[in-house]
């Protein structure tokens, strides 16, 4: 005969196997309707109540939720349990009317039941074994999708002390990839995780882009440090997505979080304070109804690509269209004039190809698009179907093909980036042609924009209304980007006489000339690198000082050994003053525990648009929230009051 205390001691020792048994328990509900799939940790109170009044019954301790915590609570409240009558003498079955006044940890009146339980008067369960209900896992944020966007979302949340769970339906991380370019703005933000230099060290810097047409080399556009003076990373950086993901996942693992792979989101439901997600493990898949695991999260974030399960479950429309062309990617090793460590683009009468090098020797990635009507094979085209055109137009000798893949591309923007407690990020929210290398970087920008806001809400610093700014700030840029890349791609593939002349004769000769003009070179770099993105239209942005507005990216201005981006490595609110800080501003920052960084005035700051002695309130994602020319603290205080943010 087990005593109540003995049962709980066994439960404590068996706690590590509880989560493994949980999935099996959930899948048996249809067979044993009296097994409760409970919703909250507070149901542990009823479990202990049940056990306290049951004697002569074998217990399966490995399924009880709580472990050491349950044992401690039992001891603490033993007197509370000991006076309760046996099960058969109670007016109500213990699970059916749990109230906070009866149980010290409360909130029992919010208990939701999913199974019909035995009614009063039915006595003990017929089985000689009582299985205790298992508490569902609960996290602050459930992230669906473990590509670069999902991993970045996880990293920024974990760094801010938010508990997360990240799942992916793929069995393993990708060994093939499409995205290559990591833009300067992404590298700037990667400083907050101290991974920017690792990304740079593992990748390849593009020195120049060569333009080809119909097998002839038409021009060379020097790139190098094309954005010199604008950013600490003034170059175009290439790192394959699979390597990029491994680096991000390794950093996430070092923070104590593992990606749960081969786990698919089936759907989710939402109430006022959390979502309940249904997950299915593919390895154990048997039928639609079996092997479903349930978990809870305060928010759910869909980073699960163009066919997003989160978007589908949220009922959000994904308006747009699919390009008629078939896109391909080939990872090759070879030799020839185009395997020289530089980028190459060929624009022919009917198709285009891009070659990006991994190194200076022999490895490269070639991507392109072919007209589906010309091949008639759709996505079933093979490498042999494009090999001859590659070798002819790029003068290639291909020695080895590591892998080859095809796909269709779309241009779409979701009707909303948020619905209740569900959010869409990256390709789940917007997708476009690969022209310009913007897709992955835009998704990463989405993730960082959302992460600090979720963290603030979860910590109770601000209300849910702050989360509306995510869609306001990111959807506007996504729409602009989709329109821009769509126009660029249509120009590249257009068969009109004007378009063919433009891409085969005008662009190849004009582009190298424009690249020699600093103004033109910088304008192109600012757009491609995403350092021009701003949130001036957001309700989180206010004020202006000269050329700098609330919502702008803080200009990078190195003066001697002083780098004004160094303090931005911290994911926190902070204030910058270029010149002398006002006394009241110093006192206000100290009282609010906001870091204040002052920089001795230099004319380089004026050249970048900054104003002497002005106060710049910087958001955790390094964008300017308030640009206050007076340098006083009153505007900053009113700003936090206006958005309802508690410091």
Coordinates of C-alpha atoms in Angstrom, one line a residue:
X1 CA 0.0 0.0 0.0
X2 CA 1.4 3.4 -1.0
X3 CA 1.1 6.2 1.4
X4 CA 0.5 9.7 0.1
X5 CA 4.0 10.9 0.9
X6 CA 5.6 7.8 -0.6
X7 CA 3.7 8.4 -3.8
X8 CA 5.0 11.9 -4.1
X9 CA 8.6 10.9 -3.3
X10 CA 8.4 8.4 -6.2
X11 CA 6.9 11.1 -8.4
X12 CA 9.8 13.3 -7.6
X13 CA 12.4 10.7 -8.6
X14 CA 10.4 9.9 -11.8
X15 CA 9.9 13.5 -12.9
X16 CA 12.5 13.4 -15.7
X17 CA 10.5 10.8 -17.6
X18 CA 7.2 12.8 -17.3
X19 CA 7.5 14.7 -20.5
X20 CA 8.4 11.6 -22.5
X21 CA 5.2 9.9 -21.2
X22 CA 3.1 13.0 -21.8
X23 CA 2.7 12.5 -25.5
X24 CA 1.7 8.8 -25.0
X25 CA -0.9 9.9 -22.4
X26 CA -2.4 12.5 -24.6
X27 CA -2.8 10.0 -27.5
X28 CA -4.7 7.5 -25.3
X29 CA -7.6 9.9 -24.4
X30 CA -10.0 8.4 -26.9
X31 CA -9.4 5.0 -25.2
X32 CA -9.6 6.2 -21.6
X33 CA -12.0 9.2 -21.4
X34 CA -11.4 9.6 -17.7
X35 CA -7.8 10.6 -18.3
X36 CA -7.7 14.4 -18.1
X37 CA -5.6 16.4 -20.5
X38 CA -5.4 19.4 -18.1
X39 CA -4.8 23.0 -19.1
X40 CA -2.9 24.6 -16.3
X41 CA -0.4 23.8 -13.6
X42 CA -3.1 24.6 -11.0
X43 CA -4.7 21.2 -11.7
X44 CA -1.9 19.7 -9.7
X45 CA -4.0 20.8 -6.7
X46 CA -6.8 18.5 -7.6
X47 CA -4.4 15.7 -8.3
X48 CA -3.0 15.9 -4.8
X49 CA -6.5 16.3 -3.4
X50 CA -7.5 13.1 -5.2
X51 CA -4.4 11.2 -4.1
X52 CA -4.8 12.4 -0.5
X53 CA -8.2 10.7 -0.1
X54 CA -7.4 7.5 -2.0
X55 CA -5.9 4.5 -0.3
X56 CA -5.2 1.0 -1.2
X57 CA -4.5 2.0 -4.8
X58 CA -1.4 1.6 -6.9
X59 CA 0.0 4.9 -8.3
X60 CA 1.9 5.5 -11.5
X61 CA 4.2 8.2 -10.1
X62 CA 6.1 8.9 -13.4
X63 CA 3.0 10.7 -14.8
X64 CA 2.3 13.1 -12.0
X65 CA 3.2 16.7 -12.7
X66 CA 5.2 18.7 -10.3
X67 CA 8.2 16.7 -9.1
X68 CA 10.0 18.3 -6.1
X69 CA 7.7 21.3 -6.3
X70 CA 4.6 19.1 -5.8
X71 CA 6.3 17.4 -2.8
X72 CA 7.1 20.8 -1.2
X73 CA 3.6 22.1 -1.8
X74 CA 2.1 18.9 -0.3
X75 CA 4.1 19.3 2.9
X76 CA 3.3 23.0 3.1
X77 CA -0.4 22.5 2.9
X78 CA -0.8 19.0 4.4
X79 CA -3.2 20.2 7.0
X80 CA -5.4 21.7 4.3
X81 CA -5.7 18.2 2.6
X82 CA -5.9 16.0 5.7
X83 CA -9.4 17.2 6.8
X84 CA -11.0 16.5 3.4
X85 CA -13.5 13.5 3.3
X86 CA -12.8 10.4 1.2
X87 CA -13.8 10.5 -2.4
X88 CA -17.0 8.5 -2.1
X89 CA -18.3 10.8 0.6
X90 CA -17.7 14.1 -1.2
X91 CA -20.6 16.1 -2.6
X92 CA -18.6 16.8 -5.8
X93 CA -15.9 15.0 -7.7
X94 CA -12.7 16.9 -6.9
X95 CA -12.0 17.9 -10.5
X96 CA -15.4 19.4 -11.2
X97 CA -15.4 22.4 -8.8
X98 CA -12.0 23.6 -7.9
X99 CA -12.0 27.1 -6.5
X100 CA -9.1 29.4 -5.5
X101 CA -10.5 29.8 -2.0
X102 CA -10.0 26.1 -1.4
X103 CA -6.5 25.8 -2.9
X104 CA -3.7 28.1 -1.9
X105 CA -2.3 28.7 -5.4
X106 CA -5.7 29.7 -6.7
X107 CA -7.2 30.4 -10.1
X108 CA -9.0 27.0 -10.0
X109 CA -12.2 28.6 -11.1
X110 CA -10.6 29.1 -14.5
X111 CA -10.0 25.4 -15.0
X112 CA -11.1 24.1 -18.4
X113 CA -12.0 20.5 -18.8
X114 CA -11.6 18.5 -22.1
X115 CA -12.9 15.1 -21.0
X116 CA -16.1 13.9 -19.2
X117 CA -15.2 12.8 -15.7
X118 CA -17.0 10.4 -13.4
X119 CA -19.9 12.0 -11.6
X120 CA -20.5 12.1 -7.8
X121 CA -21.8 8.8 -6.5
X122 CA -19.9 6.6 -9.0
X123 CA -17.2 5.9 -6.4
X124 CA -13.6 5.0 -7.3
X125 CA -12.6 4.4 -10.9
X126 CA -13.0 0.8 -12.0
X127 CA -9.3 0.5 -12.8
X128 CA -7.0 -0.5 -10.0
X129 CA -4.5 2.0 -11.4
X130 CA -5.0 5.7 -11.1
X131 CA -3.2 7.7 -13.8
X132 CA -2.6 11.3 -12.7
X133 CA -3.1 14.0 -15.4
X134 CA -0.1 15.6 -17.0
X135 CA 0.4 19.3 -17.1
X136 CA 0.9 20.7 -20.6
X137 CA 4.2 22.4 -21.3
X138 CA 4.0 26.2 -21.2
X139 CA 6.4 28.8 -22.7
X140 CA 6.2 32.5 -23.3
X141 CA 6.6 32.1 -27.1
X142 CA 6.2 29.1 -29.4
X143 CA 8.2 29.6 -32.6
X144 CA 7.2 27.5 -35.6
X145 CA 10.0 27.2 -38.1
X146 CA 13.8 27.0 -37.5
X147 CA 15.3 28.7 -40.5
X148 CA 17.3 31.9 -40.1
X149 CA 14.2 33.9 -39.3
X150 CA 13.0 31.5 -36.6
X151 CA 16.4 31.1 -35.1
X152 CA 17.0 34.9 -34.9
X153 CA 13.6 35.3 -33.2
X154 CA 14.5 32.7 -30.7
X155 CA 18.0 34.2 -30.0
X156 CA 16.7 37.7 -29.4
X157 CA 14.0 36.5 -27.1
X158 CA 16.2 34.2 -25.1
X159 CA 18.8 37.0 -24.7
X160 CA 16.0 39.1 -23.2
X161 CA 15.0 36.4 -20.6
X162 CA 12.0 35.1 -22.5
X163 CA 11.2 31.4 -22.3
X164 CA 10.7 29.9 -25.8
X165 CA 10.0 26.7 -27.6
X166 CA 11.1 26.4 -31.2
X167 CA 10.0 23.6 -33.5
X168 CA 10.5 22.6 -37.1
X169 CA 8.7 19.9 -39.2
X170 CA 12.0 19.0 -41.0
X171 CA 13.8 16.0 -39.6
X172 CA 17.2 17.8 -39.9
X173 CA 18.7 21.2 -40.6
X174 CA 19.0 22.0 -44.3
X175 CA 22.1 20.9 -46.3
X176 CA 21.0 22.9 -49.3
X177 CA 19.9 26.5 -49.4
X178 CA 18.8 29.5 -51.5
X179 CA 19.7 32.6 -49.6
X180 CA 23.4 33.7 -49.7
X181 CA 23.7 37.5 -49.2
X182 CA 23.9 38.8 -45.6
X183 CA 23.4 42.6 -45.8
X184 CA 25.1 45.2 -43.7
X185 CA 22.1 46.0 -41.6
X186 CA 21.8 42.4 -40.6
X187 CA 25.5 42.3 -39.6
X188 CA 25.0 45.5 -37.6
X189 CA 22.2 43.9 -35.6
X190 CA 24.1 40.7 -35.2
X191 CA 26.5 42.6 -33.0
X192 CA 23.9 42.4 -30.3
X193 CA 24.5 38.6 -30.1
X194 CA 28.3 39.0 -30.7
X195 CA 28.1 36.9 -33.8
X196 CA 28.7 39.5 -36.5
X197 CA 32.5 38.8 -36.7
X198 CA 31.9 35.0 -36.8
X199 CA 29.6 35.4 -39.8
X200 CA 32.1 37.6 -41.6
X201 CA 34.9 35.2 -40.8
X202 CA 33.0 32.2 -42.3
X203 CA 31.8 34.0 -45.4
X204 CA 33.2 35.6 -48.5
X205 CA 33.4 39.3 -49.4
X206 CA 32.5 40.2 -53.0
X207 CA 35.1 42.4 -54.6
X208 CA 33.3 43.0 -57.9
X209 CA 30.4 42.1 -60.1
X210 CA 31.0 41.2 -63.7
X211 CA 28.3 41.6 -66.4
X212 CA 27.9 39.1 -69.2
X213 CA 25.6 39.0 -72.2
X214 CA 25.3 36.2 -74.8
X215 CA 28.6 34.7 -73.8
X216 CA 30.6 38.0 -73.9
X217 CA 32.0 39.9 -70.9
X218 CA 30.6 43.4 -71.1
X219 CA 31.9 45.1 -68.0
X220 CA 33.2 44.9 -64.4
X221 CA 31.7 46.8 -61.5
X222 CA 34.1 47.2 -58.5
X223 CA 32.3 46.7 -55.2
X224 CA 34.8 46.2 -52.4
X225 CA 33.9 48.5 -49.6
X226 CA 31.2 50.2 -51.6
X227 CA 29.5 51.5 -48.4
X228 CA 32.7 52.9 -46.8
X229 CA 31.8 55.5 -44.1
X230 CA 28.2 54.4 -43.9
X231 CA 28.5 51.2 -41.8
X232 CA 31.0 49.0 -40.1
X233 CA 30.2 46.4 -42.8
X234 CA 30.5 48.4 -46.1
X235 CA 30.6 45.3 -48.3
X236 CA 28.4 42.6 -49.9
X237 CA 28.9 39.4 -47.8
X238 CA 28.2 35.9 -49.0
X239 CA 27.5 33.0 -46.6
X240 CA 25.4 30.0 -47.6
X241 CA 22.1 29.7 -45.7
X242 CA 23.0 26.2 -44.4
X243 CA 26.2 27.5 -42.8
X244 CA 24.4 30.5 -41.6
X245 CA 21.7 28.4 -39.9
X246 CA 24.3 26.1 -38.2
X247 CA 26.1 29.2 -36.7
X248 CA 22.8 30.6 -35.4
X249 CA 21.7 27.2 -34.0
X250 CA 25.0 26.6 -32.3
X251 CA 24.6 30.0 -30.6
X252 CA 21.1 29.1 -29.5
X253 CA 22.3 25.8 -28.1
X254 CA 25.0 27.6 -26.1
X255 CA 22.1 29.6 -24.5
X256 CA 20.5 26.3 -23.4
X257 CA 17.8 26.0 -26.1
X258 CA 17.5 23.1 -28.6
X259 CA 15.4 23.1 -31.8
X260 CA 12.8 20.3 -31.6
X261 CA 12.8 18.9 -35.1
X262 CA 10.4 16.6 -36.9
X263 CA 7.6 18.3 -35.0
X264 CA 4.7 19.8 -37.0
X265 CA 2.1 22.4 -36.0
X266 CA -1.3 20.9 -36.7
X267 CA -3.3 23.9 -35.5
X268 CA -3.9 26.1 -32.5
X269 CA -6.7 27.7 -30.6
X270 CA -6.6 31.0 -28.7
X271 CA -8.2 32.5 -25.6
X272 CA -7.7 35.8 -23.8
X273 CA -4.3 35.0 -22.3
X274 CA -2.6 32.2 -24.3
X275 CA -2.7 29.9 -27.2
X276 CA -3.0 26.1 -27.2
X277 CA -1.1 24.5 -30.0
X278 CA -1.5 20.9 -31.3
X279 CA 1.8 19.3 -32.5
X280 CA 2.5 16.1 -34.3
X281 CA 5.7 14.1 -34.3
X282 CA 6.3 12.7 -37.8
X283 CA 8.5 9.8 -36.6
X284 CA 5.6 8.5 -34.4
X285 CA 2.9 9.4 -36.9
X286 CA 0.1 6.9 -37.1
X287 CA -3.1 8.7 -38.0
X288 CA -4.7 12.1 -37.9
X289 CA -5.9 11.7 -34.3
X290 CA -3.0 9.8 -32.7
X291 CA 0.2 11.1 -31.3
X292 CA -0.9 14.7 -30.9
X293 CA 0.9 16.7 -28.3
X294 CA -0.6 19.9 -26.9
X295 CA 1.4 22.8 -25.5
X296 CA 0.6 26.3 -24.4
X297 CA 2.3 29.6 -25.1
X298 CA 1.5 33.2 -24.5
X299 CA 2.2 34.0 -28.1
X300 CA 2.9 32.0 -31.3
X301 CA 5.2 33.2 -34.1
X302 CA 5.1 31.7 -37.6
X303 CA 8.5 31.6 -39.2
X304 CA 7.4 28.6 -41.3
X305 CA 7.8 30.0 -44.8
X306 CA 5.5 30.5 -47.7
X307 CA 3.2 27.6 -46.8
X308 CA 2.9 28.7 -43.2
X309 CA 0.8 26.6 -40.9
X310 CA 0.5 29.5 -38.5
X311 CA -0.9 31.8 -41.3
X312 CA -3.3 29.1 -42.5
X313 CA -4.6 28.4 -38.9
X314 CA -5.0 32.1 -38.4
X315 CA -7.1 32.5 -41.6
X316 CA -4.9 35.3 -42.9
X317 CA -5.1 35.8 -46.7
X318 CA -1.8 35.7 -48.7
X319 CA -2.6 37.7 -51.8
X320 CA -0.3 37.8 -54.8
X321 CA 0.7 35.6 -57.7
X322 CA 3.2 33.0 -58.8
X323 CA 5.9 33.7 -61.4
X324 CA 5.6 31.7 -64.6
X325 CA 9.4 31.1 -64.6
X326 CA 11.1 28.2 -62.9
X327 CA 13.9 29.1 -60.5
X328 CA 16.9 26.9 -60.0
X329 CA 20.0 26.8 -57.7
X330 CA 23.1 24.8 -58.4
X331 CA 26.1 24.3 -56.0
X332 CA 29.1 23.6 -58.2
X333 CA 32.8 23.3 -58.3
X334 CA 34.7 24.2 -61.4
X335 CA 37.1 26.6 -63.2
X336 CA 37.2 29.2 -65.8
X337 CA 37.2 33.1 -66.0
X338 CA 34.0 33.3 -63.9
X339 CA 35.4 31.3 -61.1
X340 CA 37.6 34.1 -59.7
X341 CA 36.1 35.0 -56.3
X342 CA 33.9 37.7 -57.9
X343 CA 30.2 37.8 -58.7
X344 CA 28.9 37.3 -62.2
X345 CA 25.6 38.1 -63.8
X346 CA 24.5 37.1 -67.3
X347 CA 21.5 38.8 -69.0
X348 CA 20.7 37.1 -72.2
X349 CA 17.8 37.5 -74.6
X350 CA 15.6 35.0 -72.8
X351 CA 17.0 34.2 -69.4
X352 CA 19.4 35.4 -66.7
X353 CA 21.9 33.7 -64.3
X354 CA 23.7 34.8 -61.2
X355 CA 27.0 33.3 -59.9
X356 CA 28.2 34.0 -56.4
X357 CA 31.5 32.5 -55.2
X358 CA 32.1 30.8 -51.9
X359 CA 35.9 31.4 -52.1
X360 CA 38.6 32.5 -54.5
X361 CA 39.3 29.1 -55.9
X362 CA 36.6 26.8 -57.2
X363 CA 33.3 26.7 -55.3
X364 CA 30.3 28.8 -56.5
X365 CA 26.5 29.0 -56.3
X366 CA 24.6 29.6 -59.6
X367 CA 21.0 30.6 -59.6
X368 CA 18.7 31.6 -62.4
X369 CA 15.3 31.4 -64.0
X370 CA 14.1 29.7 -67.1
X371 CA 10.8 30.2 -68.9
X372 CA 8.4 27.3 -68.1
X373 CA 6.8 27.5 -71.5
X374 CA 10.2 26.9 -73.2
X375 CA 11.1 23.7 -71.2
X376 CA 7.6 22.3 -70.6
X377 CA 9.0 20.4 -67.6
X378 CA 8.0 22.8 -64.8
X379 CA 10.0 22.2 -61.6
X380 CA 11.2 18.8 -63.0
X381 CA 14.0 20.4 -65.0
X382 CA 17.4 18.9 -64.3
X383 CA 20.9 20.2 -64.2
X384 CA 21.5 18.9 -67.6
X385 CA 18.7 21.1 -69.0
X386 CA 20.7 24.2 -68.0
X387 CA 24.3 23.0 -68.1
X388 CA 25.0 24.0 -71.7
X389 CA 23.6 27.6 -71.2
X390 CA 25.7 28.0 -68.0
X391 CA 28.9 26.9 -69.7
X392 CA 28.3 29.0 -72.8
X393 CA 27.3 32.3 -71.2
X394 CA 29.7 32.2 -68.2
X395 CA 32.6 30.3 -69.8
X396 CA 32.5 27.7 -67.2
X397 CA 34.2 24.3 -66.8
X398 CA 32.0 22.4 -64.3
X399 CA 33.9 19.7 -62.5
X400 CA 31.3 18.7 -59.9
X401 CA 27.7 19.4 -59.0
X402 CA 27.2 19.1 -55.2
X403 CA 23.4 19.6 -55.5
X404 CA 20.7 21.1 -57.7
X405 CA 17.2 22.2 -56.8
X406 CA 14.3 24.0 -58.5
X407 CA 11.4 26.0 -57.1
X408 CA 8.7 28.4 -58.1
X409 CA 8.8 31.9 -56.7
X410 CA 5.9 34.1 -55.7
X411 CA 5.2 37.8 -55.0
X412 CA 2.8 38.0 -52.1
X413 CA 2.1 40.0 -48.9
X414 CA -0.1 38.7 -46.1
X415 CA -3.2 40.7 -45.4
X416 CA -2.1 41.0 -41.8
X417 CA 1.1 40.3 -39.9
X418 CA -0.7 39.7 -36.7
X419 CA -4.0 38.2 -35.6
X420 CA -4.5 38.1 -31.8
X421 CA -1.6 36.3 -30.3
X422 CA -0.3 34.9 -33.6
X423 CA 2.4 36.7 -35.6
X424 CA 3.8 36.1 -39.1
X425 CA 7.5 36.7 -39.8
X426 CA 9.7 36.4 -42.9
X427 CA 8.3 34.3 -45.9
X428 CA 5.2 33.5 -43.9
X429 CA 4.3 37.2 -44.1
X430 CA 5.9 38.3 -47.5
X431 CA 7.7 36.6 -50.4
X432 CA 9.2 38.0 -53.6
X433 CA 11.7 37.2 -56.3
X434 CA 15.3 36.6 -55.2
X435 CA 16.5 39.6 -57.1
X436 CA 18.6 41.8 -54.8
X437 CA 19.2 39.2 -52.0
X438 CA 16.6 40.8 -49.8
X439 CA 14.3 38.0 -48.6
X440 CA 16.2 36.4 -45.7
X441 CA 17.5 39.8 -44.5
X442 CA 14.0 41.2 -44.4
X443 CA 12.8 38.2 -42.4
X444 CA 15.6 38.7 -39.9
X445 CA 14.6 42.4 -39.6
X446 CA 11.0 41.3 -38.9
X447 CA 12.2 39.0 -36.2
X448 CA 14.3 41.6 -34.3
X449 CA 11.6 44.2 -34.6
X450 CA 9.0 41.8 -33.1
X451 CA 11.3 40.2 -30.4
X452 CA 11.9 43.2 -28.3
X453 CA 8.3 44.1 -28.3
X454 CA 7.1 40.7 -27.3
X455 CA 9.7 40.7 -24.5
X456 CA 8.4 44.0 -23.2
X457 CA 4.8 42.8 -23.1
X458 CA 5.7 39.4 -21.5
X459 CA 7.7 41.2 -18.8
X460 CA 4.6 43.4 -18.0
X461 CA 6.4 46.6 -19.0
X462 CA 3.7 47.6 -21.6
X463 CA 0.3 46.5 -22.9
X464 CA -0.6 44.5 -25.9
X465 CA -1.2 47.7 -28.0
X466 CA 2.6 48.0 -28.5
X467 CA 2.5 44.8 -30.7
X468 CA 0.3 46.7 -33.2
X469 CA 3.5 48.6 -34.2
X470 CA 5.0 45.4 -35.6
X471 CA 2.7 45.3 -38.6
X472 CA 2.7 49.1 -39.0
X473 CA 6.5 49.2 -39.2
X474 CA 7.3 46.0 -41.1
X475 CA 4.4 45.5 -43.5
X476 CA 4.9 48.9 -45.2
X477 CA 8.5 48.0 -46.0
X478 CA 7.5 44.5 -47.2
X479 CA 5.0 45.9 -49.6
X480 CA 7.5 48.3 -51.0
X481 CA 10.1 45.6 -51.3
X482 CA 7.8 43.2 -53.1
X483 CA 6.9 45.9 -55.6
X484 CA 10.5 46.9 -56.2
X485 CA 11.8 43.3 -56.7
X486 CA 8.8 42.5 -58.8
X487 CA 9.6 45.4 -61.1
X488 CA 13.3 44.5 -61.3
X489 CA 12.6 40.8 -62.0
X490 CA 10.1 41.7 -64.8
X491 CA 12.7 43.9 -66.4
X492 CA 15.2 41.1 -66.3
X493 CA 12.8 38.5 -67.9
X494 CA 10.8 40.8 -70.2
X495 CA 10.9 39.8 -73.9
X496 CA 10.1 43.3 -75.1
X497 CA 12.5 44.9 -77.6
X498 CA 13.2 47.8 -75.2
X499 CA 13.9 45.5 -72.2
X500 CA 16.3 43.3 -74.3
X501 CA 18.3 46.3 -75.5
X502 CA 18.4 47.7 -72.0
X503 CA 19.7 44.6 -70.3
X504 CA 22.1 43.4 -73.0
X505 CA 23.6 46.7 -74.1
X506 CA 22.8 49.7 -71.9
X507 CA 23.1 48.1 -68.4
X508 CA 26.4 46.3 -69.0
X509 CA 28.1 49.5 -70.1
X510 CA 26.3 52.1 -68.0
X511 CA 26.6 50.3 -64.6
X512 CA 30.4 50.3 -64.4
X513 CA 30.4 54.1 -65.2
X514 CA 27.8 54.9 -62.5
X515 CA 29.8 52.8 -60.0
X516 CA 32.6 55.3 -60.2
X517 CA 30.4 58.1 -58.8
X518 CA 30.4 58.1 -55.0
X519 CA 26.8 59.4 -54.7
X520 CA 25.4 56.8 -57.0
X521 CA 27.4 54.0 -55.4
X522 CA 26.3 55.0 -51.9
X523 CA 22.6 55.3 -52.9
X524 CA 22.6 51.8 -54.4
X525 CA 24.4 50.4 -51.4
X526 CA 22.0 52.1 -48.9
X527 CA 19.1 50.4 -50.5
X528 CA 20.5 47.0 -51.0
X529 CA 22.1 46.9 -47.6
X530 CA 18.8 47.9 -45.9
X531 CA 20.4 50.7 -43.8
X532 CA 17.9 53.1 -45.3
X533 CA 14.9 51.4 -43.7
X534 CA 13.2 53.7 -41.3
X535 CA 10.0 53.8 -39.1
X536 CA 9.2 57.5 -39.3
X537 CA 5.5 56.7 -39.9
X538 CA 5.2 54.6 -36.7
X539 CA 3.5 55.8 -33.5
X540 CA 6.7 54.8 -31.7
X541 CA 8.7 57.5 -33.5
X542 CA 8.7 61.2 -32.8
X543 CA 10.8 64.3 -33.0
X544 CA 13.5 65.6 -35.4
X545 CA 16.9 67.2 -35.3
X546 CA 18.2 68.5 -38.6
X547 CA 18.3 65.5 -41.0
X548 CA 17.6 62.9 -38.3
X549 CA 14.0 61.9 -37.5
X550 CA 12.5 59.6 -34.9
X551 CA 12.3 56.2 -36.5
X552 CA 15.6 56.5 -38.4
X553 CA 18.5 54.1 -38.0
X554 CA 21.1 55.8 -35.9
X555 CA 23.9 57.0 -38.2
X556 CA 27.2 55.2 -37.7
X557 CA 29.9 57.8 -37.1
X558 CA 33.4 56.6 -35.9
X559 CA 35.6 59.4 -34.5
X560 CA 39.1 58.2 -33.9
X561 CA 38.8 55.1 -31.7
X562 CA 35.3 55.9 -30.6
X563 CA 32.5 53.9 -32.3
X564 CA 29.1 55.2 -31.5
X565 CA 27.6 51.7 -32.4
X566 CA 29.6 50.0 -29.6
X567 CA 26.8 50.7 -27.0
X568 CA 24.2 49.3 -29.3
X569 CA 25.4 45.8 -28.6
X570 CA 23.1 45.9 -25.5
X571 CA 19.4 45.0 -26.2
X572 CA 18.1 47.9 -24.1
X573 CA 16.7 51.4 -24.2
X574 CA 19.5 54.0 -24.1
X575 CA 20.1 57.7 -24.7
X576 CA 22.8 59.2 -26.9
X577 CA 24.0 62.8 -26.6
X578 CA 26.6 64.1 -29.0
X579 CA 28.1 67.0 -27.1
X580 CA 27.1 67.9 -23.5
X581 CA 24.2 66.2 -21.7
X582 CA 21.7 68.4 -19.7
X583 CA 21.7 68.0 -15.9
X584 CA 18.0 67.1 -15.8
X585 CA 18.6 64.5 -18.6
X586 CA 21.4 62.9 -16.6
X587 CA 19.2 62.7 -13.5
X588 CA 16.2 61.3 -15.4
X589 CA 18.3 58.6 -17.0
X590 CA 19.7 57.6 -13.6
X591 CA 16.2 57.5 -12.1
X592 CA 14.9 55.3 -14.9
X593 CA 18.0 53.1 -15.1
X594 CA 18.5 54.0 -18.8
X595 CA 22.1 54.1 -19.9
X596 CA 23.3 57.5 -21.1
X597 CA 26.1 57.6 -23.6
X598 CA 27.8 61.0 -24.3
X599 CA 30.2 61.6 -27.1
X600 CA 32.5 64.6 -27.4
X601 CA 31.3 66.8 -30.2
X602 CA 33.0 66.5 -33.5
X603 CA 32.1 68.0 -36.9
X604 CA 31.8 64.4 -38.3
X605 CA 28.6 64.1 -36.2
X606 CA 27.2 67.2 -37.9
X607 CA 28.1 65.8 -41.3
X608 CA 26.0 62.7 -40.5
X609 CA 23.0 64.8 -39.6
X610 CA 23.3 64.7 -35.8
X611 CA 22.8 67.9 -33.7
X612 CA 25.0 69.1 -30.9
X613 CA 23.6 68.5 -27.4
X614 CA 20.4 67.0 -28.6
X615 CA 19.0 63.9 -26.9
X616 CA 18.4 60.7 -28.9
X617 CA 16.4 58.0 -27.3
X618 CA 17.4 54.6 -28.9
X619 CA 15.1 51.6 -29.0
X620 CA 16.3 48.1 -28.1
X621 CA 16.5 47.3 -31.9
X622 CA 18.8 50.4 -32.3
X623 CA 16.4 52.6 -34.1
X624 CA 15.8 56.2 -32.9
X625 CA 12.5 56.5 -30.9
X626 CA 12.8 60.2 -30.0
X627 CA 15.0 62.9 -31.5
X628 CA 14.8 65.8 -29.1
X629 CA 16.8 69.0 -30.1
X630 CA 16.5 70.6 -26.7
X631 CA 18.3 67.8 -24.9
X632 CA 15.8 67.9 -22.1
X633 CA 14.2 64.9 -20.5
X634 CA 10.5 66.1 -20.5
X635 CA 9.9 64.9 -24.1
X636 CA 11.4 61.4 -23.3
X637 CA 9.2 61.1 -20.1
X638 CA 6.1 62.0 -22.1
X639 CA 7.0 59.5 -24.8
X640 CA 7.0 56.6 -22.4
X641 CA 3.8 57.8 -20.8
X642 CA 2.2 58.1 -24.2
X643 CA 3.0 54.5 -25.2
X644 CA 2.2 53.2 -21.7
X645 CA 5.7 51.8 -21.1
X646 CA 6.8 51.2 -17.5
X647 CA 10.5 51.5 -17.0

